[in-house]
Tab-separated table of C-alpha atoms and ligand atoms in Angstrom:
chain	number	residue	atom	x	y	z
A	23	MET	CA	-0.119	-0.093	0.027
A	24	ALA	CA	1.137	3.207	-1.116
A	25	GLN	CA	2.082	5.917	1.965
A	26	VAL	CA	-0.911	8.265	2.270
A	27	ILE	CA	0.610	11.782	2.765
A	28	SER	CA	-2.429	13.430	5.029
A	29	ARG	CA	-3.229	17.607	3.854
A	30	ALA	CA	-1.272	18.927	6.590
A	31	GLY	CA	1.257	16.627	5.091
A	32	TRP	CA	1.522	18.844	1.684
A	33	GLY	CA	0.780	21.710	3.598
A	34	ALA	CA	-3.212	21.825	1.864
A	35	ARG	CA	-5.278	25.242	1.974
A	36	PRO	CA	-8.114	24.165	4.242
A	37	ALA	CA	-11.379	24.757	2.190
A	38	SER	CA	-13.372	28.306	0.963
A	39	ARG	CA	-15.954	26.588	1.647
A	40	ARG	CA	-18.020	23.325	3.980
A	41	LEU	CA	-17.521	20.614	0.759
A	42	ASP	CA	-20.459	18.138	0.623
A	43	ARG	CA	-20.164	15.048	1.634
A	44	ILE	CA	-21.011	11.428	0.030
A	45	THR	CA	-21.310	8.010	1.500
A	46	LYS	CA	-21.068	5.396	-1.863
A	47	THR	CA	-20.010	5.719	-5.502
A	48	ARG	CA	-20.412	3.323	-8.347
A	49	GLY	CA	-16.345	3.530	-8.543
A	50	VAL	CA	-13.674	6.568	-9.708
A	51	LYS	CA	-12.494	8.416	-12.250
A	52	VAL	CA	-8.739	8.218	-13.227
A	53	HIS	CA	-7.297	11.980	-14.032
A	54	TYR	CA	-3.671	13.288	-15.494
A	55	THR	CA	-2.526	17.498	-15.385
A	56	GLY	CA	-3.286	18.079	-18.841
A	57	GLY	CA	-0.271	20.225	-18.772
A	58	HIS	CA	3.615	19.584	-18.670
A	59	VAL	CA	4.953	18.083	-15.985
A	60	PRO	CA	9.245	17.569	-15.668
A	61	LEU	CA	10.552	14.200	-17.217
A	62	ASP	CA	12.837	15.143	-13.461
A	63	ILE	CA	9.576	14.029	-11.549
A	64	VAL	CA	10.789	10.723	-11.385
A	65	ASP	CA	14.239	11.267	-9.277
A	66	ASP	CA	12.670	14.484	-7.357
A	67	HIS	CA	9.387	13.267	-5.393
A	68	ARG	CA	9.422	17.488	-4.123
A	69	ARG	CA	8.041	18.069	-8.092
A	70	CYS	CA	4.624	15.977	-6.872
A	71	LEU	CA	4.320	18.666	-3.889
A	72	GLU	CA	5.001	21.708	-5.750
A	73	LEU	CA	2.321	20.061	-8.371
A	74	VAL	CA	-0.410	19.593	-5.852
A	75	LEU	CA	0.171	22.669	-4.780
A	76	GLY	CA	0.529	24.487	-7.595
A	77	ILE	CA	-2.918	22.790	-9.046
A	78	GLN	CA	-4.619	23.204	-6.109
A	79	ARG	CA	-3.892	27.296	-6.121
A	80	MET	CA	-5.494	26.885	-9.792
A	81	HIS	CA	-8.692	24.745	-9.038
A	82	MET	CA	-8.905	27.484	-6.361
A	83	ALA	CA	-8.093	30.943	-8.022
A	84	GLY	CA	-10.234	29.513	-10.706
A	85	GLY	CA	-8.525	28.073	-13.525
A	86	ARG	CA	-11.034	25.982	-14.326
A	87	GLU	CA	-13.818	28.259	-15.741
A	88	GLN	CA	-15.152	28.903	-11.608
A	89	PRO	CA	-13.291	28.414	-8.554
A	90	TYR	CA	-13.464	25.537	-6.767
A	91	SER	CA	-14.215	25.149	-2.838
A	92	ASP	CA	-10.634	23.195	-2.609
A	93	ILE	CA	-8.326	20.853	-5.003
A	94	GLY	CA	-10.668	19.238	-7.563
A	95	TYR	CA	-9.763	15.587	-6.531
A	96	ASN	CA	-10.312	13.236	-4.157
A	97	LEU	CA	-6.904	11.997	-4.124
A	98	VAL	CA	-3.042	12.446	-5.775
A	99	ALA	CA	-1.514	9.525	-7.136
A	100	CYS	CA	2.201	10.669	-7.543
A	101	PRO	CA	5.494	7.842	-9.527
A	102	HIS	CA	6.830	7.555	-6.111
A	103	ARG	CA	3.835	5.520	-4.977
A	104	ARG	CA	2.268	7.689	-2.665
A	105	ILE	CA	-1.070	9.305	-2.912
A	106	PHE	CA	-1.641	12.996	-1.935
A	107	VAL	CA	-5.022	13.405	0.296
A	108	GLY	CA	-6.949	15.642	-2.187
A	109	ARG	CA	-10.654	16.039	-0.975
A	110	GLY	CA	-10.691	12.779	0.364
A	111	PRO	CA	-13.678	10.034	0.719
A	112	GLY	CA	-16.319	10.527	1.325
A	113	VAL	CA	-16.698	14.383	-0.154
A	114	ILE	CA	-17.813	15.353	-3.788
A	115	PRO	CA	-15.040	15.930	-6.323
A	116	ALA	CA	-15.098	18.539	-8.878
A	117	ALA	CA	-12.980	17.064	-11.522
A	118	ASN	CA	-15.529	15.188	-13.154
A	119	GLY	CA	-17.700	17.583	-15.279
A	120	PRO	CA	-20.940	18.890	-14.184
A	121	GLY	CA	-23.483	16.172	-12.654
A	122	LEU	CA	-20.690	13.324	-12.955
A	123	ASN	CA	-19.521	14.389	-9.631
A	124	SER	CA	-21.724	12.189	-7.582
A	125	GLN	CA	-21.592	9.123	-9.341
A	126	HIS	CA	-17.325	8.904	-9.072
A	127	TYR	CA	-14.749	9.946	-7.159
A	128	ALA	CA	-11.614	11.508	-9.050
A	129	VAL	CA	-8.330	10.942	-8.395
A	130	LEU	CA	-5.256	12.471	-10.550
A	131	ALA	CA	-2.125	10.882	-11.407
A	132	LEU	CA	0.575	12.606	-12.238
A	133	VAL	CA	1.653	12.532	-15.662
A	134	GLY	CA	0.974	15.636	-18.797
A	135	SER	CA	0.211	16.066	-21.783
A	136	SER	CA	4.083	16.834	-22.429
A	137	GLY	CA	7.433	15.591	-20.963
A	138	PHE	CA	6.261	12.771	-17.996
A	139	THR	CA	3.074	11.405	-19.959
A	140	GLU	CA	3.816	7.533	-19.709
A	141	PRO	CA	3.519	6.107	-16.016
A	142	ASN	CA	5.752	3.867	-14.017
A	143	ASP	CA	5.137	0.857	-12.444
A	144	GLU	CA	5.253	2.850	-9.272
A	145	LEU	CA	2.465	5.682	-10.207
A	146	LEU	CA	-0.246	2.592	-11.681
A	147	HIS	CA	0.123	0.758	-8.341
A	148	ALA	CA	-0.410	4.458	-6.441
A	149	VAL	CA	-3.371	4.402	-8.246
A	150	LEU	CA	-4.683	1.336	-7.946
A	151	ASP	CA	-4.157	1.888	-4.016
A	152	ALA	CA	-6.398	5.315	-4.208
A	153	VAL	CA	-9.045	3.081	-5.587
A	154	ALA	CA	-8.437	0.798	-2.962
A	155	TYR	CA	-8.400	3.531	-0.259
A	156	LEU	CA	-11.461	5.105	-1.038
A	157	ARG	CA	-13.022	1.700	-1.465
A	158	GLU	CA	-11.968	1.232	1.658
A	159	HIS	CA	-13.005	4.383	3.534
A	160	GLY	CA	-15.169	6.212	1.484
A	161	GLY	CA	-17.752	3.120	-0.435
A	162	ALA	CA	-16.148	3.930	-3.781
A	163	GLY	CA	-17.772	1.076	-6.132
A	164	ARG	CA	-15.759	-1.302	-8.351
A	165	GLU	CA	-15.796	1.132	-11.609
A	166	ILE	CA	-12.534	2.078	-12.677
A	167	ARG	CA	-13.231	5.296	-14.796
A	168	GLY	CA	-10.949	7.377	-16.711
A	169	HIS	CA	-11.702	11.518	-17.035
A	170	ARG	CA	-12.534	11.359	-20.770
A	171	ASP	CA	-15.825	8.080	-20.168
A	172	GLY	CA	-18.905	10.434	-20.291
A	173	TYR	CA	-17.095	14.252	-20.630
A	174	ALA	CA	-15.285	15.731	-23.488
A	175	THR	CA	-11.878	15.600	-22.738
A	176	SER	CA	-8.648	14.957	-23.458
A	177	CYS	CA	-8.160	12.867	-19.906
A	178	PRO	CA	-6.486	11.102	-18.741
A	179	GLY	CA	-4.027	11.364	-22.100
A	180	GLY	CA	-3.822	8.228	-23.972
A	181	PRO	CA	-1.191	6.093	-22.075
A	182	LEU	CA	-2.849	6.256	-19.006
A	183	TYR	CA	-6.432	5.593	-20.509
A	184	ALA	CA	-4.938	2.599	-22.432
A	185	TRP	CA	-4.453	1.477	-19.362
A	186	VAL	CA	-7.618	2.066	-17.542
A	187	ARG	CA	-9.400	0.639	-20.692
A	188	ALA	CA	-7.582	-2.886	-20.277
A	189	GLY	CA	-9.053	-3.055	-16.920
A	190	ALA	CA	-6.606	-1.340	-15.009
A	191	PRO	CA	-4.101	-4.131	-13.908
A	192	ARG	CA	-1.495	-3.768	-11.053
A	193	PRO	CA	1.770	-4.257	-12.140
A	194	THR	CA	3.569	-7.461	-12.427
A	195	GLY	CA	7.332	-8.158	-11.440
A	196	LYS	CA	9.093	-7.100	-8.848
A	197	SER	CA	9.308	-2.875	-8.928
A	198	VAL	CA	12.665	-1.453	-10.032
A	199	ASP	CA	13.624	1.597	-9.697
A	200	PRO	CA	14.500	3.310	-12.431
A	201	MET	CA	18.015	4.709	-11.869
A	202	GLU	CA	19.529	1.630	-10.550
A	203	VAL	CA	18.688	0.146	-14.097
A	204	ILE	CA	20.485	3.341	-15.797
A	205	MET	CA	23.101	2.581	-13.051
A	206	ARG	CA	23.080	-0.671	-14.361
A	207	LYS	CA	24.129	-0.283	-17.835
A	208	LEU	CA	26.958	2.036	-16.830
A	209	PRO	CA	30.405	0.295	-17.407
A	210	VAL	CA	32.965	0.249	-14.381
A	211	LEU	CA	35.803	2.610	-15.855
A	212	LYS	CA	39.892	2.380	-14.627
A	213	LEU	CA	43.218	3.934	-15.461
A	214	GLY	CA	43.736	3.719	-19.399
A	215	ASP	CA	40.454	3.056	-20.164
A	216	LYS	CA	38.825	5.175	-23.284
A	217	GLY	CA	35.476	6.329	-24.777
A	218	TRP	CA	32.553	8.052	-24.961
A	219	ASP	CA	31.890	7.068	-21.278
A	220	VAL	CA	35.384	8.063	-19.943
A	221	LYS	CA	34.224	11.719	-21.279
A	222	THR	CA	30.985	11.654	-19.125
A	223	MET	CA	33.282	10.731	-16.306
A	224	HIS	CA	35.830	13.351	-17.245
A	225	HIS	CA	33.140	16.716	-17.277
A	226	LEU	CA	30.669	14.759	-14.636
A	227	LEU	CA	33.788	15.170	-12.710
A	228	ILE	CA	34.608	19.063	-13.523
A	229	ALA	CA	30.868	19.592	-13.184
A	230	ARG	CA	31.436	18.670	-9.222
A	231	ASP	CA	34.726	20.928	-9.155
A	232	TYR	CA	37.449	18.479	-9.391
A	233	ALA	CA	39.500	21.706	-10.457
A	234	GLY	CA	42.642	19.220	-11.204
A	235	LEU	CA	41.867	18.508	-15.452
A	236	ALA	CA	42.932	21.829	-16.394
A	237	GLY	CA	44.515	20.858	-19.670
A	238	VAL	CA	43.792	17.409	-19.543
A	239	SER	CA	41.770	15.437	-22.455
A	240	ASP	CA	38.519	13.833	-22.386
A	241	VAL	CA	39.442	10.953	-24.411
A	242	ALA	CA	41.649	8.665	-21.653
A	243	PHE	CA	41.130	7.445	-18.525
A	244	THR	CA	44.286	9.491	-17.147
A	245	GLU	CA	45.962	9.269	-13.627
A	246	ALA	CA	44.432	12.892	-13.657
A	247	HIS	CA	41.004	11.454	-13.336
A	248	GLU	CA	42.081	8.903	-11.788
A	249	ARG	CA	42.850	11.237	-9.042
A	250	GLY	CA	39.369	12.977	-9.538
A	251	VAL	CA	38.072	9.539	-8.519
A	252	GLU	CA	39.674	8.876	-5.377
A	253	GLY	CA	38.999	12.472	-4.380
A	254	LEU	CA	35.709	12.381	-4.970
A	255	GLN	CA	35.040	8.652	-3.150
A	256	ARG	CA	37.181	9.999	0.059
A	257	ALA	CA	33.914	13.233	-0.058
A	258	ALA	CA	31.253	10.245	-0.238
A	259	GLY	CA	32.548	8.098	2.134
A	260	ILE	CA	33.004	5.312	-0.709
A	261	ALA	CA	35.799	2.744	-1.196
A	262	VAL	CA	38.778	4.880	-2.320
A	263	ASP	CA	39.850	2.334	-5.813
A	264	GLY	CA	40.344	4.951	-8.485
A	265	VAL	CA	38.284	3.220	-10.079
A	266	VAL	CA	34.239	3.984	-11.363
A	267	GLY	CA	32.007	1.189	-10.518
A	268	PRO	CA	28.110	1.677	-9.376
A	269	ASP	CA	28.664	3.414	-6.073
A	270	THR	CA	31.250	6.322	-7.481
A	271	TRP	CA	28.425	6.493	-10.941
A	272	ARG	CA	25.702	7.318	-8.329
A	273	VAL	CA	28.121	10.061	-6.347
A	274	LEU	CA	29.141	11.303	-10.110
A	275	LEU	CA	25.491	11.201	-11.056
A	276	ARG	CA	24.469	12.904	-8.031
A	277	LEU	CA	21.618	10.362	-7.607
B	324	ZN	ZN1	-9.421	14.492	-15.777
B	325	ZN	ZN1	6.230	11.632	-5.883
């Protein structure tokens, strides 16, 4: 089950008026932001917080034609398998369109129409966890639909809607941190090595403020690089061997 972030936990503004209650729905409608979601959201949960705060601000300021009393969604699911409490369970949402809000709860998935558009497994898990939460605490029924079902909108976007249409399956397989996958593809570099990855390392060392590479070519892994790598390893508190393996790549890439 996803970790649930309370309204106090994300610094929600209080609703501008008392919200209408609801005891059960036919199910849940899934939404996307409809705007740009930065690609680096996958590596930075703070982006999720910024987006949720921005959406609440926009909804309450009238960004969706008339001002909402609160963020329009009941829950928000993020790509780190966390759930933000919006209006929460037991409250009528404002996001599904006129006449449609008492029938389904509204869950926002933090994907957009540009940038981060393809939900990762952690986000799909979070959406399903949000649905389970609304069933447990808010009397949500079995249906999982997209915003565009019954309302003219592109929401929740092609990839997410395809998943909804496929029956919203729980992703299978052990969940893998996408950065771990990237890391595993990077080679181990040592003195004398050449190639594109050496060039990458060279420039990452410079970006990490290593001053020992002035006038040093980025074509081969030299002793100057080795000294830089050792300094970096020492500063990071990892094994000091002058070889760029997974732990050192992680430091170089600031992960
Ligand atoms: Zn929507
Ligand atoms: Zn997140």
